[in-house]
Each structure stands twice: as C-alpha cells, then as structure tokens.
Amino acid sequence: MNNGTVKFFNDTKGFGFIKEDDSNQEYFVHVTGLVNEIRENDKVTFELKEGKRGLNAVNVKLA
C-alpha cells in the first residue's frame, strides 16, 4: 500500500490526483477506484494499477 495526500478531486467530474508521500509523484484517480469518498488534502492509502495513460491510484481509502 502507498500513502499520499489528495491534491485535487472534482466530485462533479469524478476524478482527481493523489500525491504520493515517498516520491512526491502524482497519480490520477477516478471515482471507480475509490473505497471511501475523498476530498482535497485528505490523507489516503492506495494501490497502483496500469491504466490507459500510465499508473492510476486504485483501492483508495482514507488513512
């Protein structure tokens, strides 16, 4: 499991970005990859899965 912070999330469009704590890398997250509802600045845990345009955050849970 990776740890990070929600940098941006748009409820209306159903997507956003999570910044990983260890690497400061940002990953795309789609509403279908959420376990819990998230908001900007929430601390989360997540897994990475290869998507159409690179790695996506999936199985995203509030930490």
Coordinates of C-alpha atoms in Angstrom, one line a residue:
M1 CA 0.0 0.0 0.0
N2 CA 1.2 3.5 -0.8
N3 CA 0.5 6.6 1.3
G4 CA -0.4 10.0 -0.1
T5 CA -2.4 13.2 0.0
V6 CA -5.3 14.1 -2.2
K7 CA -4.0 17.1 -4.2
F8 CA -7.2 17.7 -6.2
F9 CA -10.5 15.9 -6.6
N10 CA -13.6 17.0 -8.6
D11 CA -16.8 15.4 -7.4
T12 CA -18.7 16.5 -10.4
K13 CA -16.4 15.0 -13.0
G14 CA -15.3 12.1 -10.8
F15 CA -11.6 12.3 -11.0
G16 CA -8.5 13.9 -9.4
F17 CA -4.9 13.4 -8.4
I18 CA -3.1 12.0 -5.4
K19 CA 0.5 13.0 -4.5
E20 CA 2.5 10.1 -3.0
D21 CA 4.3 10.9 0.2
D22 CA 7.5 9.0 -0.5
S23 CA 8.2 10.0 -4.1
N24 CA 6.1 13.2 -4.5
Q25 CA 4.9 11.7 -7.7
E26 CA 1.3 12.4 -8.7
Y27 CA -1.2 9.7 -9.8
F28 CA -4.6 10.0 -11.5
V29 CA -7.5 8.7 -9.5
H30 CA -11.0 8.0 -10.9
V31 CA -14.2 7.7 -8.8
T32 CA -14.4 4.0 -9.7
G33 CA -11.1 3.5 -7.8
L34 CA -12.4 4.8 -4.5
V35 CA -13.4 2.8 -1.5
N36 CA -14.2 6.0 0.6
E37 CA -15.3 9.4 -0.6
I38 CA -12.2 11.7 -0.7
R39 CA -11.6 15.5 -0.6
E40 CA -8.6 17.7 -1.2
N41 CA -5.9 17.4 1.5
D42 CA -7.2 14.0 2.8
K43 CA -4.5 11.5 3.8
V44 CA -5.1 8.3 1.9
T45 CA -3.7 4.8 1.2
F46 CA -3.8 3.4 -2.3
E47 CA -2.5 0.8 -4.8
L48 CA -1.3 1.5 -8.3
K49 CA -2.6 -0.2 -11.4
E50 CA -1.6 0.4 -15.0
G51 CA -4.2 2.4 -16.9
K52 CA -4.6 3.7 -20.4
R53 CA -2.2 6.7 -19.8
G54 CA 0.1 5.3 -17.1
L55 CA -0.3 4.3 -13.4
N56 CA -3.6 5.1 -11.7
A57 CA -4.4 5.1 -8.0
V58 CA -7.0 2.4 -7.1
N59 CA -8.4 0.9 -3.9
V60 CA -8.2 4.4 -2.4
K61 CA -9.1 4.5 1.3
L62 CA -8.9 7.3 3.9
A63 CA -5.9 6.8 6.1

